[in-house]
Amino acid sequence: MIREATPDDVPVIHAMIGELAAYERAPEAAQATEPQLKEALFGAQPAAFALIAEVDDAPVGFALWFRNFSTWTGTQGVYLEDLFVRPEARGGGHGKALLAALAEICVTRGYERFEWSVLDWNEPSIGFYRSIGARPMDEWTVFRLTGEELHNLAATSRVNAA
């Protein structure tokens, strides 16, 4: 079963984010706290949304996503930040069910794109994504600013942020 997350799911989402980070070989990178997740998912202005996959009322996976926007299509879309199914539940169709639920959100709301990133070494996931018809955007490279470099660039801004 796939359902929308509730505030009561924050601890299990937090735990699965840690499990995902360990799987992705970066356990120290998962620094979000439960209060941060609760605010991001259920605060006055949610920044993200989550779905939970369950078996016999026990969470076995989650998808955390947010809306993005395409200037080319003029429509919103879904960006899947995290998809995770616990190892003991893999192969049970939960990942596909989470992706199908997000695809349904896109279609129902008139969103024209559903996008996500995958680590280039994660062959099982890449094969799975290809099997459902997803195509890699090989001509694009993801860039990221964090830490000192982010602060250095911000310091050069001439915009007076209110």
mmCIF file with all atom_site columns, C-alpha atoms in Angstrom:
data_model
loop_
_atom_site.group_PDB
_atom_site.id
_atom_site.type_symbol
_atom_site.label_atom_id
_atom_site.label_alt_id
_atom_site.label_comp_id
_atom_site.label_asym_id
_atom_site.label_entity_id
_atom_site.label_seq_id
_atom_site.pdbx_PDB_ins_code
_atom_site.Cartn_x
_atom_site.Cartn_y
_atom_site.Cartn_z
_atom_site.occupancy
_atom_site.B_iso_or_equiv
_atom_site.pdbx_formal_charge
_atom_site.auth_seq_id
_atom_site.auth_comp_id
_atom_site.auth_asym_id
_atom_site.auth_atom_id
_atom_site.pdbx_PDB_model_num
ATOM 1   C CA . MET A 1 1   ? 0.000  0.000  0.000   1.00 0.00 ? 1   MET A CA 1
ATOM 2   C CA . ILE A 1 2   ? 1.169  3.526  -0.796  1.00 0.00 ? 2   ILE A CA 1
ATOM 3   C CA . ARG A 1 3   ? -0.113 6.448  1.266   1.00 0.00 ? 3   ARG A CA 1
ATOM 4   C CA . GLU A 1 4   ? 0.748  10.059 1.983   1.00 0.00 ? 4   GLU A CA 1
ATOM 5   C CA . ALA A 1 5   ? 3.054  10.537 4.937   1.00 0.00 ? 5   ALA A CA 1
ATOM 6   C CA . THR A 1 6   ? 1.720  12.017 8.164   1.00 0.00 ? 6   THR A CA 1
ATOM 7   C CA . PRO A 1 7   ? 3.569  13.844 10.953  1.00 0.00 ? 7   PRO A CA 1
ATOM 8   C CA . ASP A 1 8   ? 3.673  10.533 12.853  1.00 0.00 ? 8   ASP A CA 1
ATOM 9   C CA . ASP A 1 9   ? 5.863  9.137  10.036  1.00 0.00 ? 9   ASP A CA 1
ATOM 10  C CA . VAL A 1 10  ? 8.703  11.605 10.596  1.00 0.00 ? 10  VAL A CA 1
ATOM 11  C CA . PRO A 1 11  ? 10.753 9.268  12.820  1.00 0.00 ? 11  PRO A CA 1
ATOM 12  C CA . VAL A 1 12  ? 10.575 6.405  10.314  1.00 0.00 ? 12  VAL A CA 1
ATOM 13  C CA . ILE A 1 13  ? 11.328 8.725  7.381   1.00 0.00 ? 13  ILE A CA 1
ATOM 14  C CA . HIS A 1 14  ? 14.319 10.034 9.331   1.00 0.00 ? 14  HIS A CA 1
ATOM 15  C CA . ALA A 1 15  ? 15.485 6.478  10.010  1.00 0.00 ? 15  ALA A CA 1
ATOM 16  C CA . MET A 1 16  ? 15.114 5.464  6.358   1.00 0.00 ? 16  MET A CA 1
ATOM 17  C CA . ILE A 1 17  ? 17.041 8.556  5.231   1.00 0.00 ? 17  ILE A CA 1
ATOM 18  C CA . GLY A 1 18  ? 19.886 7.291  7.402   1.00 0.00 ? 18  GLY A CA 1
ATOM 19  C CA . GLU A 1 19  ? 19.561 3.822  5.865   1.00 0.00 ? 19  GLU A CA 1
ATOM 20  C CA . LEU A 1 20  ? 19.609 5.351  2.383   1.00 0.00 ? 20  LEU A CA 1
ATOM 21  C CA . ALA A 1 21  ? 22.698 7.398  3.215   1.00 0.00 ? 21  ALA A CA 1
ATOM 22  C CA . ALA A 1 22  ? 24.461 4.241  4.406   1.00 0.00 ? 22  ALA A CA 1
ATOM 23  C CA . TYR A 1 23  ? 23.471 2.444  1.187   1.00 0.00 ? 23  TYR A CA 1
ATOM 24  C CA . GLU A 1 24  ? 24.822 5.380  -0.832  1.00 0.00 ? 24  GLU A CA 1
ATOM 25  C CA . ARG A 1 25  ? 28.122 5.110  1.058   1.00 0.00 ? 25  ARG A CA 1
ATOM 26  C CA . ALA A 1 26  ? 27.742 8.479  2.768   1.00 0.00 ? 26  ALA A CA 1
ATOM 27  C CA . PRO A 1 27  ? 26.175 7.918  6.203   1.00 0.00 ? 27  PRO A CA 1
ATOM 28  C CA . GLU A 1 28  ? 27.783 11.094 7.587   1.00 0.00 ? 28  GLU A CA 1
ATOM 29  C CA . ALA A 1 29  ? 26.023 13.187 4.928   1.00 0.00 ? 29  ALA A CA 1
ATOM 30  C CA . ALA A 1 30  ? 22.524 12.585 6.360   1.00 0.00 ? 30  ALA A CA 1
ATOM 31  C CA . GLN A 1 31  ? 22.359 15.464 8.825   1.00 0.00 ? 31  GLN A CA 1
ATOM 32  C CA . ALA A 1 32  ? 18.672 16.445 8.684   1.00 0.00 ? 32  ALA A CA 1
ATOM 33  C CA . THR A 1 33  ? 16.973 16.248 12.063  1.00 0.00 ? 33  THR A CA 1
ATOM 34  C CA . GLU A 1 34  ? 13.458 15.067 12.819  1.00 0.00 ? 34  GLU A CA 1
ATOM 35  C CA . PRO A 1 35  ? 12.331 18.624 13.681  1.00 0.00 ? 35  PRO A CA 1
ATOM 36  C CA . GLN A 1 36  ? 13.726 19.875 10.352  1.00 0.00 ? 36  GLN A CA 1
ATOM 37  C CA . LEU A 1 37  ? 11.901 17.128 8.466   1.00 0.00 ? 37  LEU A CA 1
ATOM 38  C CA . LYS A 1 38  ? 8.668  17.788 10.328  1.00 0.00 ? 38  LYS A CA 1
ATOM 39  C CA . GLU A 1 39  ? 8.829  21.484 9.437   1.00 0.00 ? 39  GLU A CA 1
ATOM 40  C CA . ALA A 1 40  ? 9.789  20.784 5.811   1.00 0.00 ? 40  ALA A CA 1
ATOM 41  C CA . LEU A 1 41  ? 7.012  18.248 5.300   1.00 0.00 ? 41  LEU A CA 1
ATOM 42  C CA . PHE A 1 42  ? 4.221  19.518 7.546   1.00 0.00 ? 42  PHE A CA 1
ATOM 43  C CA . GLY A 1 43  ? 4.995  23.137 8.426   1.00 0.00 ? 43  GLY A CA 1
ATOM 44  C CA . ALA A 1 44  ? 2.958  26.160 7.386   1.00 0.00 ? 44  ALA A CA 1
ATOM 45  C CA . GLN A 1 45  ? 4.689  26.219 3.983   1.00 0.00 ? 45  GLN A CA 1
ATOM 46  C CA . PRO A 1 46  ? 5.796  22.670 3.171   1.00 0.00 ? 46  PRO A CA 1
ATOM 47  C CA . ALA A 1 47  ? 8.985  22.502 1.119   1.00 0.00 ? 47  ALA A CA 1
ATOM 48  C CA . ALA A 1 48  ? 8.590  18.802 0.333   1.00 0.00 ? 48  ALA A CA 1
ATOM 49  C CA . PHE A 1 49  ? 6.144  15.935 0.454   1.00 0.00 ? 49  PHE A CA 1
ATOM 50  C CA . ALA A 1 50  ? 6.455  12.231 1.167   1.00 0.00 ? 50  ALA A CA 1
ATOM 51  C CA . LEU A 1 51  ? 4.781  8.953  0.370   1.00 0.00 ? 51  LEU A CA 1
ATOM 52  C CA . ILE A 1 52  ? 5.107  5.814  2.467   1.00 0.00 ? 52  ILE A CA 1
ATOM 53  C CA . ALA A 1 53  ? 5.078  2.218  1.223   1.00 0.00 ? 53  ALA A CA 1
ATOM 54  C CA . GLU A 1 54  ? 3.652  -0.204 3.780   1.00 0.00 ? 54  GLU A CA 1
ATOM 55  C CA . VAL A 1 55  ? 3.278  -3.942 4.217   1.00 0.00 ? 55  VAL A CA 1
ATOM 56  C CA . ASP A 1 56  ? 0.894  -5.037 6.982   1.00 0.00 ? 56  ASP A CA 1
ATOM 57  C CA . ASP A 1 57  ? 0.900  -1.468 8.371   1.00 0.00 ? 57  ASP A CA 1
ATOM 58  C CA . ALA A 1 58  ? 4.724  -1.473 8.664   1.00 0.00 ? 58  ALA A CA 1
ATOM 59  C CA . PRO A 1 59  ? 6.643  1.141  6.634   1.00 0.00 ? 59  PRO A CA 1
ATOM 60  C CA . VAL A 1 60  ? 9.036  -0.515 4.180   1.00 0.00 ? 60  VAL A CA 1
ATOM 61  C CA . GLY A 1 61  ? 9.918  2.445  1.955   1.00 0.00 ? 61  GLY A CA 1
ATOM 62  C CA . PHE A 1 62  ? 9.396  6.083  1.182   1.00 0.00 ? 62  PHE A CA 1
ATOM 63  C CA . ALA A 1 63  ? 9.590  8.662  -1.568  1.00 0.00 ? 63  ALA A CA 1
ATOM 64  C CA . LEU A 1 64  ? 10.370 12.279 -0.695  1.00 0.00 ? 64  LEU A CA 1
ATOM 65  C CA . TRP A 1 65  ? 9.670  14.821 -3.430  1.00 0.00 ? 65  TRP A CA 1
ATOM 66  C CA . PHE A 1 66  ? 9.105  18.471 -4.176  1.00 0.00 ? 66  PHE A CA 1
ATOM 67  C CA . ARG A 1 67  ? 7.639  20.538 -7.003  1.00 0.00 ? 67  ARG A CA 1
ATOM 68  C CA . ASN A 1 68  ? 9.920  22.063 -9.578  1.00 0.00 ? 68  ASN A CA 1
ATOM 69  C CA . PHE A 1 69  ? 9.159  24.213 -12.622 1.00 0.00 ? 69  PHE A CA 1
ATOM 70  C CA . SER A 1 70  ? 10.100 23.999 -16.286 1.00 0.00 ? 70  SER A CA 1
ATOM 71  C CA . THR A 1 71  ? 10.419 27.248 -18.190 1.00 0.00 ? 71  THR A CA 1
ATOM 72  C CA . TRP A 1 72  ? 10.300 25.195 -21.388 1.00 0.00 ? 72  TRP A CA 1
ATOM 73  C CA . THR A 1 73  ? 6.929  23.554 -20.722 1.00 0.00 ? 73  THR A CA 1
ATOM 74  C CA . GLY A 1 74  ? 5.572  26.314 -18.490 1.00 0.00 ? 74  GLY A CA 1
ATOM 75  C CA . THR A 1 75  ? 4.419  23.710 -15.995 1.00 0.00 ? 75  THR A CA 1
ATOM 76  C CA . GLN A 1 76  ? 5.370  22.382 -12.622 1.00 0.00 ? 76  GLN A CA 1
ATOM 77  C CA . GLY A 1 77  ? 6.876  18.964 -12.224 1.00 0.00 ? 77  GLY A CA 1
ATOM 78  C CA . VAL A 1 78  ? 7.980  16.520 -9.581  1.00 0.00 ? 78  VAL A CA 1
ATOM 79  C CA . TYR A 1 79  ? 11.577 16.149 -8.478  1.00 0.00 ? 79  TYR A CA 1
ATOM 80  C CA . LEU A 1 80  ? 12.140 12.959 -6.537  1.00 0.00 ? 80  LEU A CA 1
ATOM 81  C CA . GLU A 1 81  ? 14.745 13.715 -3.892  1.00 0.00 ? 81  GLU A CA 1
ATOM 82  C CA . ASP A 1 82  ? 14.839 10.286 -2.267  1.00 0.00 ? 82  ASP A CA 1
ATOM 83  C CA . LEU A 1 83  ? 13.410 6.864  -3.041  1.00 0.00 ? 83  LEU A CA 1
ATOM 84  C CA . PHE A 1 84  ? 14.215 4.057  -0.647  1.00 0.00 ? 84  PHE A CA 1
ATOM 85  C CA . VAL A 1 85  ? 12.899 0.576  -0.013  1.00 0.00 ? 85  VAL A CA 1
ATOM 86  C CA . ARG A 1 86  ? 14.316 -1.393 2.884   1.00 0.00 ? 86  ARG A CA 1
ATOM 87  C CA . PRO A 1 87  ? 16.453 -4.354 1.750   1.00 0.00 ? 87  PRO A CA 1
ATOM 88  C CA . GLU A 1 88  ? 14.097 -6.995 3.146   1.00 0.00 ? 88  GLU A CA 1
ATOM 89  C CA . ALA A 1 89  ? 11.223 -5.543 1.088   1.00 0.00 ? 89  ALA A CA 1
ATOM 90  C CA . ARG A 1 90  ? 13.071 -5.084 -2.211  1.00 0.00 ? 90  ARG A CA 1
ATOM 91  C CA . GLY A 1 91  ? 11.711 -7.003 -5.153  1.00 0.00 ? 91  GLY A CA 1
ATOM 92  C CA . GLY A 1 92  ? 8.168  -6.704 -3.818  1.00 0.00 ? 92  GLY A CA 1
ATOM 93  C CA . GLY A 1 93  ? 7.112  -3.926 -6.195  1.00 0.00 ? 93  GLY A CA 1
ATOM 94  C CA . HIS A 1 94  ? 7.220  -1.162 -3.594  1.00 0.00 ? 94  HIS A CA 1
ATOM 95  C CA . GLY A 1 95  ? 9.691  1.040  -5.479  1.00 0.00 ? 95  GLY A CA 1
ATOM 96  C CA . LYS A 1 96  ? 7.637  0.801  -8.641  1.00 0.00 ? 96  LYS A CA 1
ATOM 97  C CA . ALA A 1 97  ? 4.447  1.494  -6.683  1.00 0.00 ? 97  ALA A CA 1
ATOM 98  C CA . LEU A 1 98  ? 5.991  4.644  -5.172  1.00 0.00 ? 98  LEU A CA 1
ATOM 99  C CA . LEU A 1 99  ? 7.112  5.815  -8.617  1.00 0.00 ? 99  LEU A CA 1
ATOM 100 C CA . ALA A 1 100 ? 3.684  5.019  -10.094 1.00 0.00 ? 100 ALA A CA 1
ATOM 101 C CA . ALA A 1 101 ? 2.003  7.071  -7.353  1.00 0.00 ? 101 ALA A CA 1
ATOM 102 C CA . LEU A 1 102 ? 4.269  10.017 -8.154  1.00 0.00 ? 102 LEU A CA 1
ATOM 103 C CA . ALA A 1 103 ? 3.585  9.608  -11.874 1.00 0.00 ? 103 ALA A CA 1
ATOM 104 C CA . GLU A 1 104 ? -0.125 9.701  -11.049 1.00 0.00 ? 104 GLU A CA 1
ATOM 105 C CA . ILE A 1 105 ? 0.388  12.958 -9.135  1.00 0.00 ? 105 ILE A CA 1
ATOM 106 C CA . CYS A 1 106 ? 2.075  14.392 -12.222 1.00 0.00 ? 106 CYS A CA 1
ATOM 107 C CA . VAL A 1 107 ? -0.676 13.295 -14.609 1.00 0.00 ? 107 VAL A CA 1
ATOM 108 C CA . THR A 1 108 ? -3.527 14.325 -12.315 1.00 0.00 ? 108 THR A CA 1
ATOM 109 C CA . ARG A 1 109 ? -2.059 17.788 -11.680 1.00 0.00 ? 109 ARG A CA 1
ATOM 110 C CA . GLY A 1 110 ? -0.951 18.444 -15.253 1.00 0.00 ? 110 GLY A CA 1
ATOM 111 C CA . TYR A 1 111 ? 2.757  18.289 -14.453 1.00 0.00 ? 111 TYR A CA 1
ATOM 112 C CA . GLU A 1 112 ? 4.788  17.350 -17.512 1.00 0.00 ? 112 GLU A CA 1
ATOM 113 C CA . ARG A 1 113 ? 8.045  16.174 -15.941 1.00 0.00 ? 113 ARG A CA 1
ATOM 114 C CA . PHE A 1 114 ? 9.050  13.690 -13.295 1.00 0.00 ? 114 PHE A CA 1
ATOM 115 C CA . GLU A 1 115 ? 12.785 13.769 -12.645 1.00 0.00 ? 115 GLU A CA 1
ATOM 116 C CA . TRP A 1 116 ? 15.389 12.400 -10.242 1.00 0.00 ? 116 TRP A CA 1
ATOM 117 C CA . SER A 1 117 ? 19.097 11.687 -9.990  1.00 0.00 ? 117 SER A CA 1
ATOM 118 C CA . VAL A 1 118 ? 20.863 8.387  -9.432  1.00 0.00 ? 118 VAL A CA 1
ATOM 119 C CA . LEU A 1 119 ? 24.464 7.696  -8.511  1.00 0.00 ? 119 LEU A CA 1
ATOM 120 C CA . ASP A 1 120 ? 26.350 6.463  -11.573 1.00 0.00 ? 120 ASP A CA 1
ATOM 121 C CA . TRP A 1 121 ? 27.586 3.337  -9.732  1.00 0.00 ? 121 TRP A CA 1
ATOM 122 C CA . ASN A 1 122 ? 24.089 2.268  -8.685  1.00 0.00 ? 122 ASN A CA 1
ATOM 123 C CA . GLU A 1 123 ? 23.523 -0.225 -11.495 1.00 0.00 ? 123 GLU A CA 1
ATOM 124 C CA . PRO A 1 124 ? 20.547 -2.036 -9.867  1.00 0.00 ? 124 PRO A CA 1
ATOM 125 C CA . SER A 1 125 ? 18.612 1.238  -9.642  1.00 0.00 ? 125 SER A CA 1
ATOM 126 C CA . ILE A 1 126 ? 19.670 2.380  -13.111 1.00 0.00 ? 126 ILE A CA 1
ATOM 127 C CA . GLY A 1 127 ? 18.467 -0.914 -14.578 1.00 0.00 ? 127 GLY A CA 1
ATOM 128 C CA . PHE A 1 128 ? 15.189 -0.621 -12.682 1.00 0.00 ? 128 PHE A CA 1
ATOM 129 C CA . TYR A 1 129 ? 14.619 2.954  -13.871 1.00 0.00 ? 129 TYR A CA 1
ATOM 130 C CA . ARG A 1 130 ? 15.322 1.978  -17.478 1.00 0.00 ? 130 ARG A CA 1
ATOM 131 C CA . SER A 1 131 ? 12.874 -0.939 -17.140 1.00 0.00 ? 131 SER A CA 1
ATOM 132 C CA . ILE A 1 132 ? 9.999  1.453  -16.406 1.00 0.00 ? 132 ILE A CA 1
ATOM 133 C CA . GLY A 1 133 ? 10.876 3.670  -19.377 1.00 0.00 ? 133 GLY A CA 1
ATOM 134 C CA . ALA A 1 134 ? 12.931 6.381  -17.663 1.00 0.00 ? 134 ALA A CA 1
ATOM 135 C CA . ARG A 1 135 ? 15.756 7.818  -19.752 1.00 0.00 ? 135 ARG A CA 1
ATOM 136 C CA . PRO A 1 136 ? 19.040 9.184  -18.440 1.00 0.00 ? 136 PRO A CA 1
ATOM 137 C CA . MET A 1 137 ? 19.748 12.819 -19.210 1.00 0.00 ? 137 MET A CA 1
ATOM 138 C CA . ASP A 1 138 ? 23.375 12.098 -20.089 1.00 0.00 ? 138 ASP A CA 1
ATOM 139 C CA . GLU A 1 139 ? 23.966 15.499 -21.645 1.00 0.00 ? 139 GLU A CA 1
ATOM 140 C CA . TRP A 1 140 ? 23.368 17.236 -18.302 1.00 0.00 ? 140 TRP A CA 1
ATOM 141 C CA . THR A 1 141 ? 25.794 17.537 -15.403 1.00 0.00 ? 141 THR A CA 1
ATOM 142 C CA . VAL A 1 142 ? 24.626 18.368 -11.895 1.00 0.00 ? 142 VAL A CA 1
ATOM 143 C CA . PHE A 1 143 ? 26.449 21.232 -10.191 1.00 0.00 ? 143 PHE A CA 1
ATOM 144 C CA . ARG A 1 144 ? 26.255 22.071 -6.501  1.00 0.00 ? 144 ARG A CA 1
ATOM 145 C CA . LEU A 1 145 ? 27.447 24.884 -4.250  1.00 0.00 ? 145 LEU A CA 1
ATOM 146 C CA . THR A 1 146 ? 27.708 24.247 -0.520  1.00 0.00 ? 146 THR A CA 1
ATOM 147 C CA . GLY A 1 147 ? 29.668 25.407 2.479   1.00 0.00 ? 147 GLY A CA 1
ATOM 148 C CA . GLU A 1 148 ? 32.316 28.063 2.082   1.00 0.00 ? 148 GLU A CA 1
ATOM 149 C CA . GLU A 1 149 ? 31.877 28.350 -1.696  1.00 0.00 ? 149 GLU A CA 1
ATOM 150 C CA . LEU A 1 150 ? 28.153 29.001 -1.282  1.00 0.00 ? 150 LEU A CA 1
ATOM 151 C CA . HIS A 1 151 ? 28.822 31.689 1.322   1.00 0.00 ? 151 HIS A CA 1
ATOM 152 C CA . ASN A 1 152 ? 31.564 33.260 -0.788  1.00 0.00 ? 152 ASN A CA 1
ATOM 153 C CA . LEU A 1 153 ? 29.285 33.602 -3.786  1.00 0.00 ? 153 LEU A CA 1
ATOM 154 C CA . ALA A 1 154 ? 26.432 34.927 -1.647  1.00 0.00 ? 154 ALA A CA 1
ATOM 155 C CA . ALA A 1 155 ? 28.753 37.605 -0.301  1.00 0.00 ? 155 ALA A CA 1
ATOM 156 C CA . THR A 1 156 ? 29.127 39.002 -3.824  1.00 0.00 ? 156 THR A CA 1
ATOM 157 C CA . SER A 1 157 ? 25.366 39.516 -4.238  1.00 0.00 ? 157 SER A CA 1
ATOM 158 C CA . ARG A 1 158 ? 24.098 43.017 -4.791  1.00 0.00 ? 158 ARG A CA 1
ATOM 159 C CA . VAL A 1 159 ? 20.479 42.035 -4.126  1.00 0.00 ? 159 VAL A CA 1
ATOM 160 C CA . ASN A 1 160 ? 19.065 43.422 -0.929  1.00 0.00 ? 160 ASN A CA 1
ATOM 161 C CA . ALA A 1 161 ? 17.211 40.375 0.380   1.00 0.00 ? 161 ALA A CA 1
ATOM 162 C CA . ALA A 1 162 ? 14.335 41.249 2.652   1.00 0.00 ? 162 ALA A CA 1
#
